[in-house]
mmCIF file of C-alpha atoms in Angstrom:
data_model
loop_
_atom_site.group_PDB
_atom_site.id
_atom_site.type_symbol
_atom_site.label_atom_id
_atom_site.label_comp_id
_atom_site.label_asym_id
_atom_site.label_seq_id
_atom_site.Cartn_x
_atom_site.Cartn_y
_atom_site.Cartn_z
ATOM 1 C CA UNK A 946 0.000 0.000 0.000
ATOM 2 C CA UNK A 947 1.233 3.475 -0.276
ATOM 3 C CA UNK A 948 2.724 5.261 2.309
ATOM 4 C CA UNK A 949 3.864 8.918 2.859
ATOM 5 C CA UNK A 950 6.235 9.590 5.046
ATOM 6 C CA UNK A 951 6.273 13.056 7.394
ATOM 7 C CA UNK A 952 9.412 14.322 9.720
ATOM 8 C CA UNK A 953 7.502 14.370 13.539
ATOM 9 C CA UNK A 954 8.132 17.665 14.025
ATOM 10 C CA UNK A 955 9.782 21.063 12.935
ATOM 11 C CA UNK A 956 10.577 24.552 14.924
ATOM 12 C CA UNK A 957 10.572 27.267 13.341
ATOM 13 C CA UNK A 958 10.572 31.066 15.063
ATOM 14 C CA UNK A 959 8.099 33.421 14.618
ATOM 15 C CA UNK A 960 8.443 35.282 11.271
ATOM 16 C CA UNK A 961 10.514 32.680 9.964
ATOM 17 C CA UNK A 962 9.551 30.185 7.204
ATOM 18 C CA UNK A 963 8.396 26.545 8.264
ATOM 19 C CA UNK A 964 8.802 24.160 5.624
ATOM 20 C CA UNK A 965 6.714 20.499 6.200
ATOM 21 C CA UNK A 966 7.605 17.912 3.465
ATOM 22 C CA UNK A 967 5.764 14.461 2.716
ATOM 23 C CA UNK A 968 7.246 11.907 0.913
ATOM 24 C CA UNK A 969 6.011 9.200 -1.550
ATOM 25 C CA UNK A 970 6.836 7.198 -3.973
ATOM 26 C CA UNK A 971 6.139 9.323 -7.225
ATOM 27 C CA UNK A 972 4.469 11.937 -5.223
ATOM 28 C CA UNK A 973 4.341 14.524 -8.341
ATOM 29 C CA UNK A 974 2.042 11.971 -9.860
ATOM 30 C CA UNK A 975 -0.851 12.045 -7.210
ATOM 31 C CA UNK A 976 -2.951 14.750 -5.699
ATOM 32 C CA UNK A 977 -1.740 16.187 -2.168
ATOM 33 C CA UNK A 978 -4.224 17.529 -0.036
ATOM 34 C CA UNK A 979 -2.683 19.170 3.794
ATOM 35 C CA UNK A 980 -4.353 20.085 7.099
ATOM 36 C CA UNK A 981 -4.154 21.416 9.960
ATOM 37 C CA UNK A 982 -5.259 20.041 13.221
ATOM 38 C CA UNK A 983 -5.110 22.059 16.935
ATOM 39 C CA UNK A 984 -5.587 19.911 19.930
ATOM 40 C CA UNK A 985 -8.905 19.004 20.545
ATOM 41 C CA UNK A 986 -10.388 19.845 17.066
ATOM 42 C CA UNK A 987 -10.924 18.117 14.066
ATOM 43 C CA UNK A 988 -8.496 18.565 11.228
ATOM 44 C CA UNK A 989 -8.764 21.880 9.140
ATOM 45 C CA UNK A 990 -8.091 21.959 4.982
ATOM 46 C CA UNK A 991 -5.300 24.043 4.630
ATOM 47 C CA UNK A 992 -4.657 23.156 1.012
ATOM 48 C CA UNK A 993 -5.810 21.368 -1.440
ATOM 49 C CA UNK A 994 -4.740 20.311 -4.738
ATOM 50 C CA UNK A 995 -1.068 20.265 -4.056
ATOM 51 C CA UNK A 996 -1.389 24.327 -4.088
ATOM 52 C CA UNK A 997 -4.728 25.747 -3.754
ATOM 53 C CA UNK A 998 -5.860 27.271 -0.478
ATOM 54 C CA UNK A 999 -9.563 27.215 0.664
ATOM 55 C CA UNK A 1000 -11.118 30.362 1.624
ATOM 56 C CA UNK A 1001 -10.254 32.095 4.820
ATOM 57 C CA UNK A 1002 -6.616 30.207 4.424
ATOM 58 C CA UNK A 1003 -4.160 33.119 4.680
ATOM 59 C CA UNK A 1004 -1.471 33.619 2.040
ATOM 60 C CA UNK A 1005 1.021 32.515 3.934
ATOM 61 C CA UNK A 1006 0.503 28.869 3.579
ATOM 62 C CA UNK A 1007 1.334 27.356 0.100
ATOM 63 C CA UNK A 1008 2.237 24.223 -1.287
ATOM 64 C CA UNK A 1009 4.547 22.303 -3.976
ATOM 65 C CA UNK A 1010 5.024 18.654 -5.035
ATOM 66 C CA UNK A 1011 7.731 17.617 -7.475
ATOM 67 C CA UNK A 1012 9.217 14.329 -7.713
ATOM 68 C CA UNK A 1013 8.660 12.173 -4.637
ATOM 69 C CA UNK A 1014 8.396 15.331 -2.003
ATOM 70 C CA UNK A 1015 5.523 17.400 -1.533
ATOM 71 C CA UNK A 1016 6.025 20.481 0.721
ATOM 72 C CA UNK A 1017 3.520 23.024 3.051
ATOM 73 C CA UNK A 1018 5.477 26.079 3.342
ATOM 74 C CA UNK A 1019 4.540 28.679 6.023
ATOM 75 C CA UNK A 1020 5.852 31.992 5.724
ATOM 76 C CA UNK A 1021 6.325 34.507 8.215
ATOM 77 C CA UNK A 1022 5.195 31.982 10.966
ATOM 78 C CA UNK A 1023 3.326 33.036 14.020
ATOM 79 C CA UNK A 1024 2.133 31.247 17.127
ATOM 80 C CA UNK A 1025 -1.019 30.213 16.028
ATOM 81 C CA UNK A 1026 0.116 28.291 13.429
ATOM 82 C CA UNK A 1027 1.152 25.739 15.892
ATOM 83 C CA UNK A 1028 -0.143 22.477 15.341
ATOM 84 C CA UNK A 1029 -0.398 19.433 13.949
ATOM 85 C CA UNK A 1030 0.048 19.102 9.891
ATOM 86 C CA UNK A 1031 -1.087 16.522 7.546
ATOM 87 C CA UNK A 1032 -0.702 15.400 4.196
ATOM 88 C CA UNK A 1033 -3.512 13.407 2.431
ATOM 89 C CA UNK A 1034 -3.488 11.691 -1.169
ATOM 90 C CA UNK A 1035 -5.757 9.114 -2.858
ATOM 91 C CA UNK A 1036 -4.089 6.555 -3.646
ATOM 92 C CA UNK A 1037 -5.841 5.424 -7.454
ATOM 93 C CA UNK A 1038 -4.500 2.379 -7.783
ATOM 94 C CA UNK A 1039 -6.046 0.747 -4.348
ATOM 95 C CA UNK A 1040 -8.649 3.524 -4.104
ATOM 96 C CA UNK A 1041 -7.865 3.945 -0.684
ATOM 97 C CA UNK A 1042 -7.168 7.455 1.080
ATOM 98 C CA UNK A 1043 -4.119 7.516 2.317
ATOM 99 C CA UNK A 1044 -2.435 10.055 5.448
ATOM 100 C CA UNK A 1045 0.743 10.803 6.245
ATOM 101 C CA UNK A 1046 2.132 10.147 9.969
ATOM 102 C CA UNK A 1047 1.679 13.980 11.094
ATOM 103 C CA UNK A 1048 4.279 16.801 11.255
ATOM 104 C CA UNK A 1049 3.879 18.922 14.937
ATOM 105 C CA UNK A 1050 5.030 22.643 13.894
ATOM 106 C CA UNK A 1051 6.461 24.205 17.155
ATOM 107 C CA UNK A 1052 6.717 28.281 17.156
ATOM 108 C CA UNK A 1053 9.545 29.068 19.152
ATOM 109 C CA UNK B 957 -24.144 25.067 5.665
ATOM 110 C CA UNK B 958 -23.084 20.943 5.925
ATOM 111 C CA UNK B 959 -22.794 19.699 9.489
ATOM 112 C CA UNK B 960 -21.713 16.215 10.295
ATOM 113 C CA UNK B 961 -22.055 15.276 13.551
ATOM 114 C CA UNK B 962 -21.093 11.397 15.189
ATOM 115 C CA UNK B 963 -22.618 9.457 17.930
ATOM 116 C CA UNK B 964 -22.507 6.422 19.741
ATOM 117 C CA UNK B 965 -21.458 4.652 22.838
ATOM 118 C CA UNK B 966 -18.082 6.203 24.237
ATOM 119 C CA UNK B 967 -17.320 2.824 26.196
ATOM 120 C CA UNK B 968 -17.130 -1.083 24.476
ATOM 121 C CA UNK B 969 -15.806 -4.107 26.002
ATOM 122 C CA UNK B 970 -13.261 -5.636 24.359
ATOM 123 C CA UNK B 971 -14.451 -8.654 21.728
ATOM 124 C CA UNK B 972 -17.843 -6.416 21.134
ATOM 125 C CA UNK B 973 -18.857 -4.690 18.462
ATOM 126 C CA UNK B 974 -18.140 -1.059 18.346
ATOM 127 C CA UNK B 975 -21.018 0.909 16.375
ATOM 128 C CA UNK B 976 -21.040 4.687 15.558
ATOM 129 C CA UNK B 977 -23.545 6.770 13.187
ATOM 130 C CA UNK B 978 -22.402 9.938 11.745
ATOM 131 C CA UNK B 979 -26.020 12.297 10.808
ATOM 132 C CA UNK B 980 -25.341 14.454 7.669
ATOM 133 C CA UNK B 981 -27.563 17.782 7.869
ATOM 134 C CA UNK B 982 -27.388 20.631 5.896
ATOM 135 C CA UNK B 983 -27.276 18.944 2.649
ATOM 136 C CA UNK B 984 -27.719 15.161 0.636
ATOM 137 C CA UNK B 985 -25.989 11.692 1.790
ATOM 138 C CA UNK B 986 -26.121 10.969 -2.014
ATOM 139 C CA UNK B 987 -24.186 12.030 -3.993
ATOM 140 C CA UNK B 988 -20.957 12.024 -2.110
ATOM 141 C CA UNK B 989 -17.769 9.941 -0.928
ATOM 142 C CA UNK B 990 -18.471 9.573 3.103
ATOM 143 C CA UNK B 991 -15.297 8.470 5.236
ATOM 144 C CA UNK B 992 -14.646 7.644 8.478
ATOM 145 C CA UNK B 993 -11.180 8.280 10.100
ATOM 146 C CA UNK B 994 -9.634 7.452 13.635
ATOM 147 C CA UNK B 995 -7.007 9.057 15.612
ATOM 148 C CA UNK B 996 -5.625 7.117 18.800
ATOM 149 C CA UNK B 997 -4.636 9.132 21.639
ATOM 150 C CA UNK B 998 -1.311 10.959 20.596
ATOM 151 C CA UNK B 999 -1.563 9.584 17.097
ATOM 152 C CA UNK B 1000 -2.151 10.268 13.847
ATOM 153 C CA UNK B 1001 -5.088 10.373 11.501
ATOM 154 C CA UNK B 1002 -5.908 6.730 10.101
ATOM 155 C CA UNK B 1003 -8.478 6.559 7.151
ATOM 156 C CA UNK B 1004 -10.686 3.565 7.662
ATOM 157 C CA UNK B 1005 -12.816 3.405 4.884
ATOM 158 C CA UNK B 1006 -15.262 5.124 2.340
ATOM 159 C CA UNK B 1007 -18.669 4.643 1.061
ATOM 160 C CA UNK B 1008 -19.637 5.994 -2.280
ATOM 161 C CA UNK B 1009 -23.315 6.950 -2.887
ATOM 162 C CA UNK B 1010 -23.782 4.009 -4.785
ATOM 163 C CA UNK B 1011 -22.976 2.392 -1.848
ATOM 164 C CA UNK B 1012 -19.628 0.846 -2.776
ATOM 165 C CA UNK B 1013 -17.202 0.419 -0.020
ATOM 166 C CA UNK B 1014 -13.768 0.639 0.761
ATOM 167 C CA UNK B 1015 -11.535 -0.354 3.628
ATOM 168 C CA UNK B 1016 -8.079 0.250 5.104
ATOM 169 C CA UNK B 1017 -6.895 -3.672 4.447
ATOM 170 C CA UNK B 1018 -5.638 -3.261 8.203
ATOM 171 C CA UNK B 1019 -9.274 -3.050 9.473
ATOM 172 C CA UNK B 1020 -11.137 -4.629 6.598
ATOM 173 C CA UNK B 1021 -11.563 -7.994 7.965
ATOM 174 C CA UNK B 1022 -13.409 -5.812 10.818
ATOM 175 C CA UNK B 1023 -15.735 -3.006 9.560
ATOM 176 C CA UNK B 1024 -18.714 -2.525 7.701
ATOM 177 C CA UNK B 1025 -19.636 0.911 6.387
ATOM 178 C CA UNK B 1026 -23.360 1.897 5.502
ATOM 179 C CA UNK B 1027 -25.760 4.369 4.546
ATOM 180 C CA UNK B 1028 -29.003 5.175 5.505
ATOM 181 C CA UNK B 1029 -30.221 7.956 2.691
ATOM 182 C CA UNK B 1030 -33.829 8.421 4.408
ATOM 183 C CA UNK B 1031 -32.303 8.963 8.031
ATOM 184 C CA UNK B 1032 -29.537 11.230 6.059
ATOM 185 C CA UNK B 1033 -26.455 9.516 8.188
ATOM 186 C CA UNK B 1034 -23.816 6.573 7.727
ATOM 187 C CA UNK B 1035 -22.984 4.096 9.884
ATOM 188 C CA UNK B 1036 -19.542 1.936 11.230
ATOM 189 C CA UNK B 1037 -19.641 -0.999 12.527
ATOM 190 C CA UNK B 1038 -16.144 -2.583 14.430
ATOM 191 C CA UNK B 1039 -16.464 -6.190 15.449
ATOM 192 C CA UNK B 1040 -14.118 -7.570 18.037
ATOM 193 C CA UNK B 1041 -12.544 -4.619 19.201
ATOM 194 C CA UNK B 1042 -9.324 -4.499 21.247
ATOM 195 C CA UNK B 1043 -7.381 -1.567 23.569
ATOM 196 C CA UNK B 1044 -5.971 -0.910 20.154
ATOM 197 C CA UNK B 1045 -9.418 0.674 18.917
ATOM 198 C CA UNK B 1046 -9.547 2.852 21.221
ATOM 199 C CA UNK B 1047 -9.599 6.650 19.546
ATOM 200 C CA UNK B 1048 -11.455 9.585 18.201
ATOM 201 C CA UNK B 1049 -13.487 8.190 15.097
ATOM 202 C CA UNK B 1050 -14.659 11.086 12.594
ATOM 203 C CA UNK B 1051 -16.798 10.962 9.740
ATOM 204 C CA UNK B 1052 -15.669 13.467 7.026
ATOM 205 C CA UNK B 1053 -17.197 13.974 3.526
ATOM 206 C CA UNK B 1054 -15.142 13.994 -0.026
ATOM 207 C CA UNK B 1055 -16.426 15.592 -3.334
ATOM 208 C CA UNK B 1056 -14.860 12.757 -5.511
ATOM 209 C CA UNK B 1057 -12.377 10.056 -4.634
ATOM 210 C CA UNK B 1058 -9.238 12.130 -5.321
ATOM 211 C CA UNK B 1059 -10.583 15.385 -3.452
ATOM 212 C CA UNK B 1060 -9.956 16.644 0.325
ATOM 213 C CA UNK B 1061 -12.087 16.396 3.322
ATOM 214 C CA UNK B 1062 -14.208 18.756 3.243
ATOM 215 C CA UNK B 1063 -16.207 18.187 6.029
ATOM 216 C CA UNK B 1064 -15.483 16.657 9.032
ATOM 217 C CA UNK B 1065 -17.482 16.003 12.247
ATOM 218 C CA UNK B 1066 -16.479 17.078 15.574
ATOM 219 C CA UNK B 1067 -15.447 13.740 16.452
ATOM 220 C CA UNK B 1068 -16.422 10.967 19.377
ATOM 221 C CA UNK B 1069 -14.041 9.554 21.483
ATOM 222 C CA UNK B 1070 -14.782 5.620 21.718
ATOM 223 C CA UNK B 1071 -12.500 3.635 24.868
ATOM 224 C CA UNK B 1072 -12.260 -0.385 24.763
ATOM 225 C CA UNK B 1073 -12.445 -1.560 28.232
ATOM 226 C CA UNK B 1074 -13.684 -4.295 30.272
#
């Protein structure tokens, strides 16, 4: 089965740049869809469609997937983008949906 | 605006069947690709299957020997169904909605937190 593949966590300091990658075999190839999830919530679209961002999504947060990396970058970080980040593809070949492991972004 | 919201019992004994029904309102069960996803406590998110609005299924091959998805369209909510359940079940399950097969989550439900113990 597929399987993407997420560093546990990343620091970044506040107005820095946060960079969260997801790996997969053949990545480019496949849809990536990332999200955001605070403690005690339920996880948040953040971007979908390797690039797009939903409505109320600030600018900051963007997206790229080349080869067999995908990447959520996060400019100009601030505290409340602490949390927990996902990557999500469908996987056509199984038809099964298919998360990475989870990436906790600290704000130093 | 599309609310999804899950209930069932928060406690099962291990061997028993866990059941949980997610109630779509707001907007059509058909039509859509319904999920339901689990998170153990201080884990990840783990997909556990899909039903399509023909009613197709789909399971996580770690779980499928398990779990039954369904729909009810006139009650407007899906159902899971987890036979012999272990300690290992124990999590958040939350239903969340797709668009098509290769789209995002759109919706998601609050979430119910389901403990296996005797």
């Amino acid at each position: 089965s597929y399987v993407l593949t997420q560093p546990p966590s990343v620091s970044e300091a506040p107005g820095k740049t946060a960079r969260i990658s997801c790996a997969g075999n053949d990545i480019e190839s496949k849809i990536v869809h990332w999200y955001q999830q605070k403690p005690g919530q339920a996880p948040v679209l953040v971007l979908y469609y390797n690039t797009d961002r939903p409505s109320g999504i600030p600018e900051r947060f963007s997206g790229s997937n080349s080869g067999n990396t995908a990447t959520l970058t996060i400019s100009r970080v601030e505290a409340g983008d602490e949390a927990d980040y996902y990557c999500q593809v469908w996987d056509s070949s199984s038809d099964h949906r298919v998360f990475g492991g989870g990436t906790k972004l600290t704000v130093l | 605006q599309v609310h999804l919201q899950e209930s069932g019992p928060g406690l099962v004994k291990p061997s028993e069947t866990l059941s949980l029904t997610c109630t779509v309102s707001g907007g059509s069960i058909t039509s859509y690709y319904w999920n339901w996803i689990r998170q153990a406590p201080g884990k990840g998110l783990e997909w556990i299957g899909t039903i399509d609005y023909t009613g197709s299924t789909i399971y996580n091959p770690s779980l499928k020997s398990r779990v039954t998805i369904s729909v009810d369209t006139s009650k407007n909510h899906l159902s899971l169904k987890l036979r012999s359940v272990t300690a290992a079940d124990t999590a958040i399950y939350f239903c969340a909605r797709q668009s098509m097969a290769s789209g995002w989550f759109d919706y998601w439900g609050q979430g119910t937190l389901v403990t296996v113990s005797s």
